[in-house]
Amino acid sequence: MGVTFYRIPKKNCNFAAKFIFYINMDHVVKIKKGLDIQLEGAPALEISNATESQLYAIIPDDFTDLTPKVDVKPGDKVLAGSPVMHDKTLTDVVVTSPVSGEVVAVERGERRKVMKITIRPDAKQEFVEFGKAEPDTMQASDLKALLLKSGTFAFIKQRPYDIIANPDTTPRDIFVTAFDSAPLAPDYAFVLKDEMTYLETGLKALSKLTPGKVYVGVSKRSPVPVKHGEVVVFDGPHPAGNVGVQINHIAPINKGEIVWTINALDLVFIGRLLEKGHVDFSRLVAVTGSEVTKPHYVRTCAGASIASITQGLIKPADYERRYISGNVLTGVNAGADGYLGAKQAQVTVIPEGNNCNEFMGWASLNPHKYSMSHSYFSWLLGKKRRYAIDARVRGGERAIIMSDEYDRVFPMDIYPEYLIKAILAFDIDKMENLGIYEVAPEDFALCEFVDTSKLELQKIVRNGLDRLMKEMN
Amino acid sequence: MKALKNYIDKIKPHFEPGGKLSMFQSVFEGFESFLFVPNTTSRSGVHIHDSIDSKRTMTVVIVALLPALLFGMYNVGYQHYLAIGELAQTSFWSVFLFGFLAVLPKIVVSYVVGLGIEFTAAQLRHHEIQEGFLVSGMLIPMIVPVDTPLWMIAVATAFAVIFAKEVFGGTGMNIFNIALVTRAFLFFAYPSKMSGDEVFVRTGDTFGLGAGQLVEGFSGATPLGQAATHAGGGALQLTDILGNPLSLHDMFFGFIPGSIGETSTLAILIGAVILLATGIASWRVMLSVFAGGIVMSLICNWFANPGIYPAAQLSPITQICLGGFAFAAVFMATDPVTGARTNTGKYIFGFLVGVLAILIRVFNSGYPEGAMLAVLLMNAFAPLIDYFVVEANIRHRLKRAKNLTK
């Protein structure tokens, strides 16, 4: 496979002894806790082109914690790579248009919050020329400035808080996750097959931005053959692909430290910018889910409409469907008329389920009702069986009753239940002590899925991080 | 089903705020969600959810309790007909019917009182009705002697639900196991009705059924009661209510006097298998309670002084088969809300429950059975155990940060 295995340097081995053992054994970090939810509609390794999207949208919410100041107004002409908005405080952080065309609308919601900026694409695409660049010979400050003004910097996130990275900070390390373990997620080795040069260039660029290491988490099941960076191989169920889990096993974040994270698919955008001299936000999107006739990969561009991506691929039906930009655990309910999020490489379509009235479902003996616990009989059908799960919550919200439920799907050296309780009580000392700086809402997605008490854990964690950030700054 | 759903949808507006029956909204919604799984879909976070919910969880526990309950009913009849010397000529179903009729009123009282309070509390707080009491309400009649008066069960249940649960915030918030608080309330408020020789075997009739004269030499003392009152040293021979020696076989299958659902170790183990196979109860707790009980029994055996502590002679297996030990290990200690919540904590919690149960049983002859007190005591210590387990994680995190700044 051409994967270079690296031994994790000793100085970073101050985490739990058992993980050192795994890595030294054969350079693979084994993740034991977690869950692979087997859903219907996994993408076949085929590619088709999406139909041309009528409009493209830039959604500020895709860039967590960015307070948008819109730089364009309806009627303005933009090129691919022209800024459309920037952050109110970190004014250097701009988000640029993925396409050239005309700004159609700046849609606002409650309290004039910017919901999205829509752009009608030109027939012939034109790009802002930034000039080709060679990261190896560039000054770090020049490189950072280039990434900032091209809008590719906005794809870098930071921990703590899981927000857009602050360009004025220097991260301890940068973590790149080169696989997605979420349900029906795209296979990065397949998607990145023809993008490896860009990815390598991107990795070279990242190494300029940190005095520490650039770690690349790859999956043992389908490894992306990267050469640059410190490659760490992960083996195990979801959430092994979550960068937070990888950080926790490689070199956990301590109070006061900042690390940056970026997804390998987004890093390709940085690589393309440097190699081509202009932005190129085109990407392969996995169209997945039980409501898709032929789940496969579709070539499109960040910000394209869901309709253009899924056209002709949805099964006919007389019930409501849920169109998710992203996966079923962390994606956004975009709606059939919505848009692909900037950082998403997956669209999932599942039944909404609001037409189902299941009689005494709690007593069901039906083996097709999926549950991680063995209280339903789906486990008797084996682990290979795939399920079509709709969007129903399937129960009322309760206080936390069951113990060891979150822990079983939370492969980090953290007590998730105690952290959640500390967040709910907003006890800052406790949150810090229990590891709040190491987590992101996505790390709690599986906990939320398996939760008997049906608590909105990702929302709780996001609100907790937001409040904590306000208190600390 | 469609007609039922339509009917519910039709009457629903009356129960909504402003409707003429809005004071019963919680109760209505409780029944609605009992009949039909709510079809609300997720608004934030994950788009799909596991099928399990707290109704399912509680249902599984109730199913796991059924073998012990049904056997308990049979045993109530069995002990009664044994006591009046008519066991041989009474059919299996008559024996069961006697027990069924003796136990049923207790179940009804426990549920009516407990759920009544739960419904009221839910309505006052405008909450959904929570399912926790479905299990507690089943546990309560199973851990009392058959001759406990119904009014006592009602008073004790009301006390437990109000003061041990609702004042703490309802299901999931309580510190002590509700069923055991009920049991403890009965035990300390009405000691004469909850221990001794008079209450564990029904000697009178039930609704006119099974009237008869007690046979000569009858004694209603439970095996643990016999052990506790065994005087004068010498070998301890446990007997049944007619004075015949008891075999381990009898104790394991449960043909002995005792609290209704607690006598049959076999039936309890069937429940344990259900709880463990479904993953509802923690094997860590269950295993460590038994381990703790066996270790403590062995220690007692080694240092047995029959003159002072006759129960110290009982072998570990006998100890486990007698009294409420197995029941406490399988159904009480495994309550996730009141027990330890961390995995490391569960081993410690369970082990200490086992040790304390035998310790109290053997060395405090005022309390022939220690399982209830052991679990309640450890309920109080569970948060402390968890505190130290979580604190270890915190220390380890702080140390990591400190190493770095060096």
PDB file of C-alpha atoms in Angstrom, chain A residues 14 39 252-254 257 322 324 327-329 331-333 350 352-354 356-364 369-377 389-396 398-404 413-415 417-418 421 432-435 438 445 448-450 452 454 456 458-459, chain B residues 1 4-5 9 33-60 128-131 171-173 276-282 284 335-337 340-344 346 383 386-387 389-390 393-394 396-398 400-404:
ATOM      1  CA  ASN A  14       2.764  10.733  28.134  1.00  0.00           C
ATOM      2  CA  LEU A  39     -26.895   2.028   7.308  1.00  0.00           C
ATOM      3  CA  PRO A 252      -3.637  15.294  24.041  1.00  0.00           C
ATOM      4  CA  ILE A 253      -4.301  19.003  24.425  1.00  0.00           C
ATOM      5  CA  ASN A 254      -3.444  20.537  27.770  1.00  0.00           C
ATOM      6  CA  GLU A 257      -2.274  24.797  24.388  1.00  0.00           C
ATOM      7  CA  ARG A 322     -34.549  14.492   5.248  1.00  0.00           C
ATOM      8  CA  ILE A 324     -28.576  16.087   5.248  1.00  0.00           C
ATOM      9  CA  ASN A 327     -23.453  12.425   7.645  1.00  0.00           C
ATOM     10  CA  VAL A 328     -26.343  11.338   9.842  1.00  0.00           C
ATOM     11  CA  LEU A 329     -24.460  12.048  13.059  1.00  0.00           C
ATOM     12  CA  GLY A 331     -24.495  16.820   9.356  1.00  0.00           C
ATOM     13  CA  VAL A 332     -26.898  19.713   8.889  1.00  0.00           C
ATOM     14  CA  ASN A 333     -30.542  19.250   7.979  1.00  0.00           C
ATOM     15  CA  ILE A 350     -33.070   9.343   4.896  1.00  0.00           C
ATOM     16  CA  GLU A 352     -38.091  11.738   7.921  1.00  0.00           C
ATOM     17  CA  GLY A 353     -40.339   9.175   9.611  1.00  0.00           C
ATOM     18  CA  ASN A 354     -42.932  11.677  10.826  1.00  0.00           C
ATOM     19  CA  CYS A 356     -44.938   6.545  11.321  1.00  0.00           C
ATOM     20  CA  ASN A 357     -47.136   5.852  14.312  1.00  0.00           C
ATOM     21  CA  GLU A 358     -45.655   2.771  15.808  1.00  0.00           C
ATOM     22  CA  PHE A 359     -48.047   1.009  18.187  1.00  0.00           C
ATOM     23  CA  MET A 360     -46.406   0.174  21.543  1.00  0.00           C
ATOM     24  CA  GLY A 361     -42.968   0.303  19.934  1.00  0.00           C
ATOM     25  CA  TRP A 362     -41.267  -0.147  23.291  1.00  0.00           C
ATOM     26  CA  ALA A 363     -42.567  -3.718  23.377  1.00  0.00           C
ATOM     27  CA  SER A 364     -41.463  -4.526  19.830  1.00  0.00           C
ATOM     28  CA  LYS A 369     -35.307  -2.093  14.838  1.00  0.00           C
ATOM     29  CA  TYR A 370     -31.700  -1.090  15.262  1.00  0.00           C
ATOM     30  CA  SER A 371     -30.138  -0.748  18.677  1.00  0.00           C
ATOM     31  CA  MET A 372     -26.598  -0.932  19.971  1.00  0.00           C
ATOM     32  CA  SER A 373     -27.944  -2.443  23.156  1.00  0.00           C
ATOM     33  CA  HIS A 374     -29.222  -5.988  23.009  1.00  0.00           C
ATOM     34  CA  SER A 375     -32.620  -4.971  24.330  1.00  0.00           C
ATOM     35  CA  TYR A 376     -33.924  -5.136  20.771  1.00  0.00           C
ATOM     36  CA  PHE A 377     -33.247  -8.192  18.694  1.00  0.00           C
ATOM     37  CA  ILE A 389     -33.194   4.365  10.061  1.00  0.00           C
ATOM     38  CA  ASP A 390     -35.468   7.391   9.889  1.00  0.00           C
ATOM     39  CA  ALA A 391     -35.111  10.656  11.764  1.00  0.00           C
ATOM     40  CA  ARG A 392     -37.441   9.906  14.674  1.00  0.00           C
ATOM     41  CA  VAL A 393     -36.073  10.436  18.174  1.00  0.00           C
ATOM     42  CA  ARG A 394     -37.848   7.265  19.381  1.00  0.00           C
ATOM     43  CA  GLY A 395     -38.410   8.277  22.956  1.00  0.00           C
ATOM     44  CA  GLY A 396     -38.834  11.108  25.397  1.00  0.00           C
ATOM     45  CA  ARG A 398     -35.133  11.938  30.450  1.00  0.00           C
ATOM     46  CA  ALA A 399     -32.499  12.555  33.081  1.00  0.00           C
ATOM     47  CA  ILE A 400     -29.358  10.488  32.579  1.00  0.00           C
ATOM     48  CA  ILE A 401     -30.320   7.060  33.874  1.00  0.00           C
ATOM     49  CA  MET A 402     -28.134   4.404  32.291  1.00  0.00           C
ATOM     50  CA  SER A 403     -24.436   4.390  33.086  1.00  0.00           C
ATOM     51  CA  ASP A 404     -21.584   3.221  30.837  1.00  0.00           C
ATOM     52  CA  ASP A 413      -9.283   9.254  28.137  1.00  0.00           C
ATOM     53  CA  ILE A 414     -12.204  11.331  29.398  1.00  0.00           C
ATOM     54  CA  TYR A 415     -15.353  10.576  31.409  1.00  0.00           C
ATOM     55  CA  GLU A 417     -20.938  11.692  31.436  1.00  0.00           C
ATOM     56  CA  TYR A 418     -19.112  13.685  34.084  1.00  0.00           C
ATOM     57  CA  LYS A 421     -22.779  17.153  33.838  1.00  0.00           C
ATOM     58  CA  GLU A 432     -11.268  22.096  32.538  1.00  0.00           C
ATOM     59  CA  ASN A 433     -10.252  19.247  34.780  1.00  0.00           C
ATOM     60  CA  LEU A 434     -12.420  16.767  32.937  1.00  0.00           C
ATOM     61  CA  GLY A 435     -11.006  17.650  29.534  1.00  0.00           C
ATOM     62  CA  GLU A 438      -9.935  18.289  24.129  1.00  0.00           C
ATOM     63  CA  ALA A 445     -22.400  12.403  18.359  1.00  0.00           C
ATOM     64  CA  GLU A 448     -26.181  11.168  21.486  1.00  0.00           C
ATOM     65  CA  PHE A 449     -27.185   8.380  19.106  1.00  0.00           C
ATOM     66  CA  VAL A 450     -27.085   5.618  21.718  1.00  0.00           C
ATOM     67  CA  THR A 452     -31.486   6.113  26.262  1.00  0.00           C
ATOM     68  CA  LYS A 454     -32.377  11.205  24.299  1.00  0.00           C
ATOM     69  CA  GLU A 456     -29.174  16.736  22.852  1.00  0.00           C
ATOM     70  CA  GLN A 458     -23.906  17.927  20.796  1.00  0.00           C
ATOM     71  CA  LYS A 459     -25.948  21.027  21.467  1.00  0.00           C
TER      72      LYS A 459
ATOM     73  CA  MET B   1     -54.678   0.804  15.321  1.00  0.00           C
ATOM     74  CA  LEU B   4     -57.252   4.296  18.004  1.00  0.00           C
ATOM     75  CA  LYS B   5     -54.708   6.798  16.724  1.00  0.00           C
ATOM     76  CA  ASP B   9     -55.721  12.748  17.977  1.00  0.00           C
ATOM     77  CA  SER B  33     -46.616   7.780  24.281  1.00  0.00           C
ATOM     78  CA  PHE B  34     -47.281   4.408  25.893  1.00  0.00           C
ATOM     79  CA  LEU B  35     -49.581   3.447  23.027  1.00  0.00           C
ATOM     80  CA  PHE B  36     -47.736   5.062  20.134  1.00  0.00           C
ATOM     81  CA  VAL B  37     -44.052   5.885  19.877  1.00  0.00           C
ATOM     82  CA  PRO B  38     -43.959   9.679  19.449  1.00  0.00           C
ATOM     83  CA  ASN B  39     -43.075  10.510  15.851  1.00  0.00           C
ATOM     84  CA  THR B  40     -41.178  13.669  16.683  1.00  0.00           C
ATOM     85  CA  THR B  41     -38.013  13.824  14.633  1.00  0.00           C
ATOM     86  CA  SER B  42     -34.647  15.130  15.704  1.00  0.00           C
ATOM     87  CA  ARG B  43     -34.228  18.900  15.716  1.00  0.00           C
ATOM     88  CA  SER B  44     -30.560  19.232  16.575  1.00  0.00           C
ATOM     89  CA  GLY B  45     -27.469  17.069  16.589  1.00  0.00           C
ATOM     90  CA  VAL B  46     -27.738  13.519  15.317  1.00  0.00           C
ATOM     91  CA  HIS B  47     -30.372  12.780  12.696  1.00  0.00           C
ATOM     92  CA  ILE B  48     -30.929   9.178  13.694  1.00  0.00           C
ATOM     93  CA  HIS B  49     -31.404   7.642  17.115  1.00  0.00           C
ATOM     94  CA  ASP B  50     -31.010   4.216  18.606  1.00  0.00           C
ATOM     95  CA  SER B  51     -34.346   2.448  19.143  1.00  0.00           C
ATOM     96  CA  ILE B  52     -33.795   2.139  22.875  1.00  0.00           C
ATOM     97  CA  ASP B  53     -35.562   4.500  25.236  1.00  0.00           C
ATOM     98  CA  SER B  54     -36.344   4.449  28.900  1.00  0.00           C
ATOM     99  CA  LYS B  55     -39.655   2.629  28.331  1.00  0.00           C
ATOM    100  CA  ARG B  56     -37.787  -0.242  26.694  1.00  0.00           C
ATOM    101  CA  THR B  57     -35.181  -0.310  29.431  1.00  0.00           C
ATOM    102  CA  MET B  58     -37.784  -0.542  32.172  1.00  0.00           C
ATOM    103  CA  THR B  59     -39.765  -3.147  30.225  1.00  0.00           C
ATOM    104  CA  VAL B  60     -36.727  -5.395  30.040  1.00  0.00           C
ATOM    105  CA  GLU B 128     -43.584  13.901  30.920  1.00  0.00           C
ATOM    106  CA  ILE B 129     -44.401  10.931  33.100  1.00  0.00           C
ATOM    107  CA  GLN B 130     -41.222   9.004  33.744  1.00  0.00           C
ATOM    108  CA  GLU B 131     -41.012   5.254  33.736  1.00  0.00           C
ATOM    109  CA  THR B 171     -36.414   9.440  38.117  1.00  0.00           C
ATOM    110  CA  GLY B 172     -32.666   9.546  37.654  1.00  0.00           C
ATOM    111  CA  MET B 173     -32.073  12.004  40.463  1.00  0.00           C
ATOM    112  CA  LEU B 276     -27.012  -9.336  31.167  1.00  0.00           C
ATOM    113  CA  ALA B 277     -27.904 -10.613  27.692  1.00  0.00           C
ATOM    114  CA  THR B 278     -29.769  -7.397  26.923  1.00  0.00           C
ATOM    115  CA  GLY B 279     -26.982  -5.351  28.459  1.00  0.00           C
ATOM    116  CA  ILE B 280     -29.402  -3.448  30.683  1.00  0.00           C
ATOM    117  CA  ALA B 281     -27.674  -4.308  33.952  1.00  0.00           C
ATOM    118  CA  SER B 282     -23.968  -4.110  34.609  1.00  0.00           C
ATOM    119  CA  ARG B 284     -19.423  -5.653  36.702  1.00  0.00           C
ATOM    120  CA  ASP B 335     -29.765   0.102  39.663  1.00  0.00           C
ATOM    121  CA  PRO B 336     -27.677   2.494  37.544  1.00  0.00           C
ATOM    122  CA  VAL B 337     -29.045   5.617  39.175  1.00  0.00           C
ATOM    123  CA  ALA B 340     -21.594   3.595  41.085  1.00  0.00           C
ATOM    124  CA  ARG B 341     -21.506   4.941  37.532  1.00  0.00           C
ATOM    125  CA  THR B 342     -17.872   4.524  36.552  1.00  0.00           C
ATOM    126  CA  ASN B 343     -16.672   1.091  35.521  1.00  0.00           C
ATOM    127  CA  THR B 344     -13.888   0.984  38.086  1.00  0.00           C
ATOM    128  CA  LYS B 346     -18.738  -0.551  39.884  1.00  0.00           C
ATOM    129  CA  PRO B 383     -20.878   9.022  44.626  1.00  0.00           C
ATOM    130  CA  ASP B 386     -17.017   7.603  41.675  1.00  0.00           C
ATOM    131  CA  TYR B 387     -15.482  10.815  42.943  1.00  0.00           C
ATOM    132  CA  VAL B 389     -12.249   7.277  40.215  1.00  0.00           C
ATOM    133  CA  VAL B 390     -12.920  10.499  38.311  1.00  0.00           C
ATOM    134  CA  ASN B 393      -8.493  10.881  35.702  1.00  0.00           C
ATOM    135  CA  ILE B 394      -8.294  14.551  36.659  1.00  0.00           C
ATOM    136  CA  HIS B 396      -3.584  12.299  35.500  1.00  0.00           C
ATOM    137  CA  ARG B 397      -4.655  15.174  33.221  1.00  0.00           C
ATOM    138  CA  LEU B 398      -3.168  17.825  35.508  1.00  0.00           C
ATOM    139  CA  ARG B 400       0.279  15.677  31.974  1.00  0.00           C
ATOM    140  CA  ALA B 401      -0.077  19.450  31.753  1.00  0.00           C
ATOM    141  CA  LYS B 402       2.536  19.943  34.472  1.00  0.00           C
ATOM    142  CA  ASN B 403       5.089  17.660  32.800  1.00  0.00           C
ATOM    143  CA  LEU B 404       4.808  19.799  29.745  1.00  0.00           C
TER     144      LEU B 404
END
